[in-house]
mmCIF file of C-alpha atoms and ligand atoms in Angstrom:
data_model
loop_
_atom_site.group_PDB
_atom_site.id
_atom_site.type_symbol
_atom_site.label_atom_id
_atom_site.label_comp_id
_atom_site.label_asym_id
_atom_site.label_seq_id
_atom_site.Cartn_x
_atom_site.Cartn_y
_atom_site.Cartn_z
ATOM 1 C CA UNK L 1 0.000 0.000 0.000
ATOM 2 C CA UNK L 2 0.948 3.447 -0.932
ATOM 3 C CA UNK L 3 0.754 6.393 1.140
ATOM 4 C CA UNK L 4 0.174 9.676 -0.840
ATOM 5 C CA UNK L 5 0.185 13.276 1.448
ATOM 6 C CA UNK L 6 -1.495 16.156 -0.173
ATOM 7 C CA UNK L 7 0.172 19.429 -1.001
ATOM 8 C CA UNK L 8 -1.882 22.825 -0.808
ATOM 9 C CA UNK L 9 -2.093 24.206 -3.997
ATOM 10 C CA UNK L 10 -3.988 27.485 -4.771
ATOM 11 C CA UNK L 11 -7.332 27.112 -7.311
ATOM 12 C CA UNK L 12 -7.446 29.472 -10.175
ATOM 13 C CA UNK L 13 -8.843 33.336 -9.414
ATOM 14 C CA UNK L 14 -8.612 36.318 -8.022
ATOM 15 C CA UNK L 15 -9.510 35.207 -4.458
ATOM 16 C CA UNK L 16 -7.727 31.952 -4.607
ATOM 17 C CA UNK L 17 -8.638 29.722 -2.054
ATOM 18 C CA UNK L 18 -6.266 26.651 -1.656
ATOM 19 C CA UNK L 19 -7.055 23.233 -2.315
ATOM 20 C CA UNK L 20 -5.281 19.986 -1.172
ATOM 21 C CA UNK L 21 -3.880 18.052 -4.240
ATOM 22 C CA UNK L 22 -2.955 13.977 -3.703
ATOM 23 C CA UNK L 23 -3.456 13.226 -7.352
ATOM 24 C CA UNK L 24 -1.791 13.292 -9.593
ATOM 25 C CA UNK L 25 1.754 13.188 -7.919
ATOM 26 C CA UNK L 26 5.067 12.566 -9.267
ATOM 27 C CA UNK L 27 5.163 9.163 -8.039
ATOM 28 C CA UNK L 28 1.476 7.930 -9.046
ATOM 29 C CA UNK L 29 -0.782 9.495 -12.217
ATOM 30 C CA UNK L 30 -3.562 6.992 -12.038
ATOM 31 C CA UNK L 31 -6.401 5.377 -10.184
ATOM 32 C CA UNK L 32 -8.309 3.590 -12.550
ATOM 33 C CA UNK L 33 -9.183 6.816 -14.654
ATOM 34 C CA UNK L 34 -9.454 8.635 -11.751
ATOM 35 C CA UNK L 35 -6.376 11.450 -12.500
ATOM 36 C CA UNK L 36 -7.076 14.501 -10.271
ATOM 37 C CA UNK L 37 -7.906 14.684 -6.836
ATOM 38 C CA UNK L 38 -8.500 17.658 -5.184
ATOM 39 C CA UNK L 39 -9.371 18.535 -1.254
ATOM 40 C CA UNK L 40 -10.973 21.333 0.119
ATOM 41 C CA UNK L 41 -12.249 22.674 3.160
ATOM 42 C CA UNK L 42 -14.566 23.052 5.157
ATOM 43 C CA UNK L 43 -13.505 27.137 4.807
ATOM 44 C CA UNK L 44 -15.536 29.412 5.553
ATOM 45 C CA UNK L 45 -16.328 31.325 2.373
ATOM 46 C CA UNK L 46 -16.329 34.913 3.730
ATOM 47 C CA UNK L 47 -12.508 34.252 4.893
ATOM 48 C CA UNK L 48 -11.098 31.987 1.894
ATOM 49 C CA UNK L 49 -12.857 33.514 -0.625
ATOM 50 C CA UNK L 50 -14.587 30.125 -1.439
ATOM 51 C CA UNK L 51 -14.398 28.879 -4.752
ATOM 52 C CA UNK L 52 -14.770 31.602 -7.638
ATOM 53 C CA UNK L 53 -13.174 29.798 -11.162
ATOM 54 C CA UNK L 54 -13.836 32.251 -13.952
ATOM 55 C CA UNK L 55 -14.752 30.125 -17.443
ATOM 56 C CA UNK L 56 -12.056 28.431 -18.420
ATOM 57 C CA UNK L 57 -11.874 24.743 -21.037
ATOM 58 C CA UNK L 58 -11.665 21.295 -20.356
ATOM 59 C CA UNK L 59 -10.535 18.161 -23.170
ATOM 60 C CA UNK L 60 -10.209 14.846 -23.124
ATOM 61 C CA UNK L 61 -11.900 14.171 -19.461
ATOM 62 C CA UNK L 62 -14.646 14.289 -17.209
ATOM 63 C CA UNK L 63 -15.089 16.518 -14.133
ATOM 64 C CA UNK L 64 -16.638 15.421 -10.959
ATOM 65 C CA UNK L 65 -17.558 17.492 -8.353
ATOM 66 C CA UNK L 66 -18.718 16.056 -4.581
ATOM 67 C CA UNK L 67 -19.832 18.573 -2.197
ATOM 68 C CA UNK L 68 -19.760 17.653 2.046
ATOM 69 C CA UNK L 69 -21.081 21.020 2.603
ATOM 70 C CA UNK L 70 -22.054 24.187 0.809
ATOM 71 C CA UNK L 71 -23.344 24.922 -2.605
ATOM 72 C CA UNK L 72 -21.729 25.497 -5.977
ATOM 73 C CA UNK L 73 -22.990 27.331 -9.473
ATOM 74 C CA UNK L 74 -21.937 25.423 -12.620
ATOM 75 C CA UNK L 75 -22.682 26.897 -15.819
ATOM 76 C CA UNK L 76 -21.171 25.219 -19.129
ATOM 77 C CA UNK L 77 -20.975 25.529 -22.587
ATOM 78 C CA UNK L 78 -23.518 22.657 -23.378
ATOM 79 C CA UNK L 79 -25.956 25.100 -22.137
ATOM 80 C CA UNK L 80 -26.228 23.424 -18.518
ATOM 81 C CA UNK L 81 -26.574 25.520 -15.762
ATOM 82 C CA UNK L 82 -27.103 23.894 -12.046
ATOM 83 C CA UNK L 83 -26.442 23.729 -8.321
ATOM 84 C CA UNK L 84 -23.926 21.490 -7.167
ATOM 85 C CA UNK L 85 -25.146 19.649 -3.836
ATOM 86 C CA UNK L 86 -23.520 17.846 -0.649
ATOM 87 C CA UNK L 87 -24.248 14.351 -1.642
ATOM 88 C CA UNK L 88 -24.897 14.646 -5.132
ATOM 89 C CA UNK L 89 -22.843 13.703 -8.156
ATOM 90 C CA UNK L 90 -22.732 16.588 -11.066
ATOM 91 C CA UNK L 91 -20.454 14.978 -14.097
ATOM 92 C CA UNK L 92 -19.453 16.936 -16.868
ATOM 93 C CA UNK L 93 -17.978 15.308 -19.657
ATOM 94 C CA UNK L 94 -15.853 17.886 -21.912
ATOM 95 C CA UNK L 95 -15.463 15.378 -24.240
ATOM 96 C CA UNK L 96 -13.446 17.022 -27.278
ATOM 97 C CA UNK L 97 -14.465 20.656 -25.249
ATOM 98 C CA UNK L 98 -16.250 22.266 -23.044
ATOM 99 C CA UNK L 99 -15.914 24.974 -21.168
ATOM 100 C CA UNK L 100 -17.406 26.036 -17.165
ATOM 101 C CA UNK L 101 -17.407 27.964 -14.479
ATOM 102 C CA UNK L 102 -17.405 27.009 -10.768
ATOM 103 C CA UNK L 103 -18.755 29.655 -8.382
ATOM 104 C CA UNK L 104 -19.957 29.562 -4.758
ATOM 105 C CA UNK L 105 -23.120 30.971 -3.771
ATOM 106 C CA UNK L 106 -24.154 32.941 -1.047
ATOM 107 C CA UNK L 107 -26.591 30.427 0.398
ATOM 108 C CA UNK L 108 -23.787 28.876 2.759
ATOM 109 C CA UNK L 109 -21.403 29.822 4.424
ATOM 110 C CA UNK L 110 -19.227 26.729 4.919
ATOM 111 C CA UNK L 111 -17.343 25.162 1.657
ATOM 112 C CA UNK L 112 -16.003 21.531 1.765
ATOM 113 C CA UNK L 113 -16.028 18.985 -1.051
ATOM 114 C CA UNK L 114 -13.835 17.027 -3.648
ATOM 115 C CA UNK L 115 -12.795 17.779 -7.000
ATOM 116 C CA UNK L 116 -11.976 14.742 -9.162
ATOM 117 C CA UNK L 117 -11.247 14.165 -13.230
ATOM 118 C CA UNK L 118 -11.555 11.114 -14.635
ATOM 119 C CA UNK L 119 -9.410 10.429 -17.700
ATOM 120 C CA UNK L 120 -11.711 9.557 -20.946
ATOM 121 C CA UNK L 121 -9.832 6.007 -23.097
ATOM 122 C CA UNK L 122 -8.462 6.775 -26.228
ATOM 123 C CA UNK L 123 -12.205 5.798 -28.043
ATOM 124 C CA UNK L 124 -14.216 7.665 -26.382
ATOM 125 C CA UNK L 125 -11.797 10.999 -25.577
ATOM 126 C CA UNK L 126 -13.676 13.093 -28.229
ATOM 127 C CA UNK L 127 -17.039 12.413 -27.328
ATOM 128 C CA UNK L 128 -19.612 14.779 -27.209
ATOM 129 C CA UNK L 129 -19.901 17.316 -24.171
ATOM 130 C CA UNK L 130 -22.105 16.357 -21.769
ATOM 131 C CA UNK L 131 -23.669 17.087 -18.265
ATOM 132 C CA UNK L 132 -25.158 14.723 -15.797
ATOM 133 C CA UNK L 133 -26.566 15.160 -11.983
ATOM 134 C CA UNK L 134 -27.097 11.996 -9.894
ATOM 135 C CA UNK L 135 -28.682 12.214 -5.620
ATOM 136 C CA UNK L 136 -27.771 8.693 -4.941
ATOM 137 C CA UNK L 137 -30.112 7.009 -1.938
ATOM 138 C CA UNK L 138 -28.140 7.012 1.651
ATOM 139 C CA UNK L 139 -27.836 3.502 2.045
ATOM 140 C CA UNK L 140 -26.573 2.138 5.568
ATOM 141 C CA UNK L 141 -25.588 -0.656 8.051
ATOM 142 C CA UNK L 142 -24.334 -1.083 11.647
ATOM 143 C CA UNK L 143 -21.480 1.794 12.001
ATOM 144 C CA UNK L 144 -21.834 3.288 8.541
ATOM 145 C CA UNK L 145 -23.275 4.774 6.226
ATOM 146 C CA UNK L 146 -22.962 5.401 2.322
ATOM 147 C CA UNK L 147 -23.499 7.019 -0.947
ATOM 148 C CA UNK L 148 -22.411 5.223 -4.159
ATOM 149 C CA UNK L 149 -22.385 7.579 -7.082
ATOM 150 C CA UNK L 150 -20.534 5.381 -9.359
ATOM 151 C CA UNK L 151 -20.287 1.972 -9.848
ATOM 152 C CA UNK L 152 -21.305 -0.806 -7.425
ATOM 153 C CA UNK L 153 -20.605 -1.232 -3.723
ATOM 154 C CA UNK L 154 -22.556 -2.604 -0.863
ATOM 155 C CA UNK L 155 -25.627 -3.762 -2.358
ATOM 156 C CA UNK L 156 -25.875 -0.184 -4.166
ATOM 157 C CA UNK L 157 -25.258 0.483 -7.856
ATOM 158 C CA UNK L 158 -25.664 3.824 -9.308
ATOM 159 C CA UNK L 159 -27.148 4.144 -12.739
ATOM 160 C CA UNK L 160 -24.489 6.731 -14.207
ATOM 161 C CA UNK L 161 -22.888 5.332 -17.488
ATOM 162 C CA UNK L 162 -19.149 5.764 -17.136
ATOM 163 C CA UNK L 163 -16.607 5.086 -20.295
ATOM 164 C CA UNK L 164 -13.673 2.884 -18.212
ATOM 165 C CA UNK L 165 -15.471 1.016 -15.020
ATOM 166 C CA UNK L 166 -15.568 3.556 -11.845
ATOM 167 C CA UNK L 167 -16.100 3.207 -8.401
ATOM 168 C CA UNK L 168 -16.684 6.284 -6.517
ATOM 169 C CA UNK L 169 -18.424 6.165 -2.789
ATOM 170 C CA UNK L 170 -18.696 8.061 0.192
ATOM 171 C CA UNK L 171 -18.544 6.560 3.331
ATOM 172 C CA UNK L 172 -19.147 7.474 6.835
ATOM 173 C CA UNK L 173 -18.023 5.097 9.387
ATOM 174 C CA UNK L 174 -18.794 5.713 13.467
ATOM 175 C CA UNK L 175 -16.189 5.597 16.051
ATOM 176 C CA UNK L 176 -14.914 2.099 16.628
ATOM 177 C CA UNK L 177 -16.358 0.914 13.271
ATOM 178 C CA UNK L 178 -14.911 -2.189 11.466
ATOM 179 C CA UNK L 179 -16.154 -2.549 7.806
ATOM 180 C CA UNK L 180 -14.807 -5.576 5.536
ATOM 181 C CA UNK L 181 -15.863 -4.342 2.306
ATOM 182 C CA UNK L 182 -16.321 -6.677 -1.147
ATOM 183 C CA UNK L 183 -14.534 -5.153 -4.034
ATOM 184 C CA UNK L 184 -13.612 -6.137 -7.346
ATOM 185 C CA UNK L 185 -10.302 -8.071 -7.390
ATOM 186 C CA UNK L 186 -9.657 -6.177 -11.008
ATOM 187 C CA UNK L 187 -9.785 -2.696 -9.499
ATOM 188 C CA UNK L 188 -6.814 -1.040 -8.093
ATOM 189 C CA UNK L 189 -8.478 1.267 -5.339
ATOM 190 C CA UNK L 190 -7.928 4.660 -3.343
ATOM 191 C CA UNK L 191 -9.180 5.950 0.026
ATOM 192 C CA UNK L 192 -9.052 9.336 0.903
ATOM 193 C CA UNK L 193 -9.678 10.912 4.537
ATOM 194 C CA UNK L 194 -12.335 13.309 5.131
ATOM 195 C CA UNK L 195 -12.361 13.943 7.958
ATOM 196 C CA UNK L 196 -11.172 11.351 11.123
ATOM 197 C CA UNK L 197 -8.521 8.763 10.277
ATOM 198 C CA UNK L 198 -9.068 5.033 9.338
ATOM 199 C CA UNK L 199 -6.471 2.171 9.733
ATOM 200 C CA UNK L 200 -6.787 0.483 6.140
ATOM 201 C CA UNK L 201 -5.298 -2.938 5.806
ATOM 202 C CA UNK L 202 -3.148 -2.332 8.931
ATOM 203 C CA UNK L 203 -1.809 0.734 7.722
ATOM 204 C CA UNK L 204 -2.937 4.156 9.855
ATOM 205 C CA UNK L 205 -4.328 6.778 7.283
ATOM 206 C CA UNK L 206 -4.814 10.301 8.306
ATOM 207 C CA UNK L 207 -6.961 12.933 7.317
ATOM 208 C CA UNK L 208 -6.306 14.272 3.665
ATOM 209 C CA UNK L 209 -4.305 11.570 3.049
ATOM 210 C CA UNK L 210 -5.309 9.134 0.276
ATOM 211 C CA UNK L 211 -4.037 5.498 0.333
ATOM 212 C CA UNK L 212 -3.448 3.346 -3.117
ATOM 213 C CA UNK L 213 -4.291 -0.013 -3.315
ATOM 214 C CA UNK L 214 -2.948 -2.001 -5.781
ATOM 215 C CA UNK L 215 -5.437 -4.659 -7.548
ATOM 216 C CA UNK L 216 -5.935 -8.311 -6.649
ATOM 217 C CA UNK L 217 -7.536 -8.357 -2.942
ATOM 218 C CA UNK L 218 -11.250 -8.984 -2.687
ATOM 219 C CA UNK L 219 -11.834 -7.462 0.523
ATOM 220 C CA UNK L 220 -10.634 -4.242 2.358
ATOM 221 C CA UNK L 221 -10.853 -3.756 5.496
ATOM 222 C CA UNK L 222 -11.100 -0.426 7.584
ATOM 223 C CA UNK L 223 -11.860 -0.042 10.833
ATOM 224 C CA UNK L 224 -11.670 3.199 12.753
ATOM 225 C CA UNK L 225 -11.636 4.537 16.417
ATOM 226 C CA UNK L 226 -13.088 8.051 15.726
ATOM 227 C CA UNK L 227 -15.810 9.166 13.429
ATOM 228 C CA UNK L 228 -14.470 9.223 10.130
ATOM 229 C CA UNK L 229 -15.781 10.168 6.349
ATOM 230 C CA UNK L 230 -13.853 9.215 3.278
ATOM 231 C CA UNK L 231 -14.191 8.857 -0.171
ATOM 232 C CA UNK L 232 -13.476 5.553 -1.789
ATOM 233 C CA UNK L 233 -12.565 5.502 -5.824
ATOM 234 C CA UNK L 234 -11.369 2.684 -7.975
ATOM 235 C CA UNK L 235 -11.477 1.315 -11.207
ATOM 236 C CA UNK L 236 -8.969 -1.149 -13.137
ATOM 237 C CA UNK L 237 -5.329 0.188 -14.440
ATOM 238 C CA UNK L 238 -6.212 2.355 -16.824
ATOM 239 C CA UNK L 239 -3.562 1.042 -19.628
ATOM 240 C CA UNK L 240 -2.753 4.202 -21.204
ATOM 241 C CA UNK L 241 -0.119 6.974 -20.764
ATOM 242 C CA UNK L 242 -1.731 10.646 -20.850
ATOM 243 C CA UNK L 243 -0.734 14.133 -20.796
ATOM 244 C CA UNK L 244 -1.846 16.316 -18.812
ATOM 245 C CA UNK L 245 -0.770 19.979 -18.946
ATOM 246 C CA UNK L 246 -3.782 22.990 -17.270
ATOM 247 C CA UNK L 247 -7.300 21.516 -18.021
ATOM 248 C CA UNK L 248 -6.415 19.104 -20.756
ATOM 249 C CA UNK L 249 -5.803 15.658 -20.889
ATOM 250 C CA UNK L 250 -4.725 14.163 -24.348
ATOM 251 C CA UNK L 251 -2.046 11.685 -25.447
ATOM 252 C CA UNK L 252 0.732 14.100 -27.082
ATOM 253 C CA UNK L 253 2.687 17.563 -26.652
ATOM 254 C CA UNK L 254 0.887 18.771 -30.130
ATOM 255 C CA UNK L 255 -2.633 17.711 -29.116
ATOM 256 C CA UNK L 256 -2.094 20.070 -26.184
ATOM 257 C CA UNK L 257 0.012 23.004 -28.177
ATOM 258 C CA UNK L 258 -3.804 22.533 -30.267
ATOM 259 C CA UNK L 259 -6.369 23.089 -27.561
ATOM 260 C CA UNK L 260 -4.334 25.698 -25.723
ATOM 261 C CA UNK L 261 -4.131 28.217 -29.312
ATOM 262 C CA UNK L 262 -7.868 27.072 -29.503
ATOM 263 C CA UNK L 263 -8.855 28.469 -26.557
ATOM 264 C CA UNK L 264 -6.734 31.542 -26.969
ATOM 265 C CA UNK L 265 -8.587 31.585 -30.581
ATOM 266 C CA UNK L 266 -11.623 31.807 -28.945
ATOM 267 C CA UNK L 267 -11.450 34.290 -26.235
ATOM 268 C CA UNK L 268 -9.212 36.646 -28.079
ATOM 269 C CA UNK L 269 -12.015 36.528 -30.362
ATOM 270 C CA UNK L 270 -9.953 35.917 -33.198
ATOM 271 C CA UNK L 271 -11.722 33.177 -34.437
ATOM 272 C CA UNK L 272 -15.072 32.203 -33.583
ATOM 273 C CA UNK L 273 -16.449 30.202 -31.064
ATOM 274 C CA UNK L 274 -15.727 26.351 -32.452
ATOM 275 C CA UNK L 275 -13.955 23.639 -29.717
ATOM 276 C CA UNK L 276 -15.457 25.112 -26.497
ATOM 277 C CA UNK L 277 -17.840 28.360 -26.784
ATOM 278 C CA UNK L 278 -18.755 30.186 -23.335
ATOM 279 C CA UNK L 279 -21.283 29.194 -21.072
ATOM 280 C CA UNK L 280 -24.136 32.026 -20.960
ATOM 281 C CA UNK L 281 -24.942 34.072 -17.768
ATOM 282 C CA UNK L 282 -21.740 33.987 -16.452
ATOM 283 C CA UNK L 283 -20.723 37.551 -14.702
ATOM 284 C CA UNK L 284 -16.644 37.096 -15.553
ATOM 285 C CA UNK L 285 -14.446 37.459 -18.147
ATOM 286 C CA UNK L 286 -12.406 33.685 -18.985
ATOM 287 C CA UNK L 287 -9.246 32.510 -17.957
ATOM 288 C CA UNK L 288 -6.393 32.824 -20.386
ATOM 289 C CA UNK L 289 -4.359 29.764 -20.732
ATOM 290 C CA UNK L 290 -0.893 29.660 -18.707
ATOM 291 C CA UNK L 291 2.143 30.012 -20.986
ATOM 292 C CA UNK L 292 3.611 26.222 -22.258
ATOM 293 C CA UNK L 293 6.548 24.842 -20.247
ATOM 294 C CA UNK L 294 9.842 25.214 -22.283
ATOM 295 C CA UNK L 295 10.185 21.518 -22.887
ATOM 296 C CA UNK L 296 7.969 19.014 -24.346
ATOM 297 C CA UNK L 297 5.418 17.751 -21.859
ATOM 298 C CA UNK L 298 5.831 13.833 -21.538
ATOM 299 C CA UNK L 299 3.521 11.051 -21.181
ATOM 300 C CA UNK L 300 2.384 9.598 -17.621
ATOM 301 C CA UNK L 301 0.647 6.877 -16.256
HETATM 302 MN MN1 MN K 1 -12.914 22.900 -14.362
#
């Protein structure tokens, strides 16, 4: 098992607020096709600014976004505008584009929640954009409780179509909890801390931390001695090298080089809106594209 520590990394912004990074790192890219973890809160808003991402384009992946408490405004390109929810899956695919923006709201006060991308498979990375919201049931047992938003877990499946298989749960466990959960032996796996801590297979994991798993066991075990909350994701090895580089994920230096002038295209307004148009009703101006590294970005994974 593989322990991987987060490192606080401002989000794009004026009023940055920082987020806790564990994926990807320099020693692990992958879990299944989950490729981006981020961490954040609970803040409150009125001190870290909460989360305020001018529009700004996305290829090659899916977004997920899993609120613990507070509420978000997404508005995209596909025309989908909505309110992401604690304990509600909103997916965006971006497909081959898409752009978004990410606001809070003033409705709470308190922001906490995960940002994940999943990596789209070389057949399906230029699919069409898409948005989907999923409030999956609060299943429970003795010590826990759970939400499965993707893929199948404790009796639970959620209906959301995904284009490598995903797991992706949230799990509350009570102090002095000891859950032996059935997973698939083809899945590698990763558990990230909440809130609490949680001894997985032996192994003491704090909170922000998120543990790797490698494939091949059929059971994991956690048990815990406080309250604790984490999210569990898996999936099987994900068999291709990416590159990532900003908000893109493709599979060369060029493809990248491509979608970055595209976007500058389109917001300079030098060319018209083609790859990833603006979404509508959105009060800022978008987010120019960082300049390219001097060297050629290599593949990962
Ligand atoms: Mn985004």
């Amino acid at each position: 098992m593989e322990i991987l520590t987060p490192r606080d990394v401002p989000l794009g912004g004026l009023r940055a607020m920082t987020v806790r990074r564990t994926l990807p790192q320099r020693q692990r890219t992958l879990i299944g096709a989950w490729c981006f973890v981020d961490h954040y809160g609970p803040d409150r808003v009125f001190e870290s600014g909460g989360m305020d991402v001018p529009p700004h384009p996305h290829t090659g992946l899916q977004t997920a976004s899993w609120l613990f408490e507070g509420e978000i405004e997404h508005r995209d390109s596909a025309g989908n505008h909505a309110m992401v929810r604690p304990g509600e899956l909103n997916l965006m695919t971006a497909g081959s584009g898409i752009s978004h923006s990410e606001r809070t709201t003033t409705s709470a006060d308190i922001l906490a929640g995960i940002q994940l991308w999943i990596a789209l498979p070389d057949q399906s990375r230029f699919t069409d954009a898409g948005f989907e919201h999923y409030a999956p049931p609060l299943i429970e047992g003795p010590g826990w409780r759970a939400r499965v938003f993707l893929g199948s877990l404790l009796g639970d499946s959620s209906p959301v179509r995904t284009h490598t298989p995903l797991l992706g749960v949230e799990l509350s466990l009570d102090a002095g909890a000891r859950l032996d959960l059935a997973v698939d032996p083809a899945f590698e796996h990763g558990v990230l801390v909440d809130h609490g801590a949680l001894e997985v297979e032996g192994r003491q994991l704090r909170r922000g931390e998120l543990a790797y798993l490698e494939p091949g066991a059929d059971q994991i075990l956690l048990t815990v001695s406080q309250s604790t909350r984490i999210l569990l994701l898996g999936g099987p090895p994900f068999g291709e090298q990416i590159v990532m580089w900003w908000n893109f994920i493709a599979r060369s230096h060029e493809e990248i080089e491509q979608w970055r002038a595209d976007w500058q295209a389109e917001i300079s307004g030098s060319t018209a809106h083609s790859r990833y148009g603006l979404p509508e009703g959105d009060p800022g101006d978008p987010l120019p594209a960082p300049v390219l590294p001097g060297v050629r970005l290599q593949p990962r994974g």
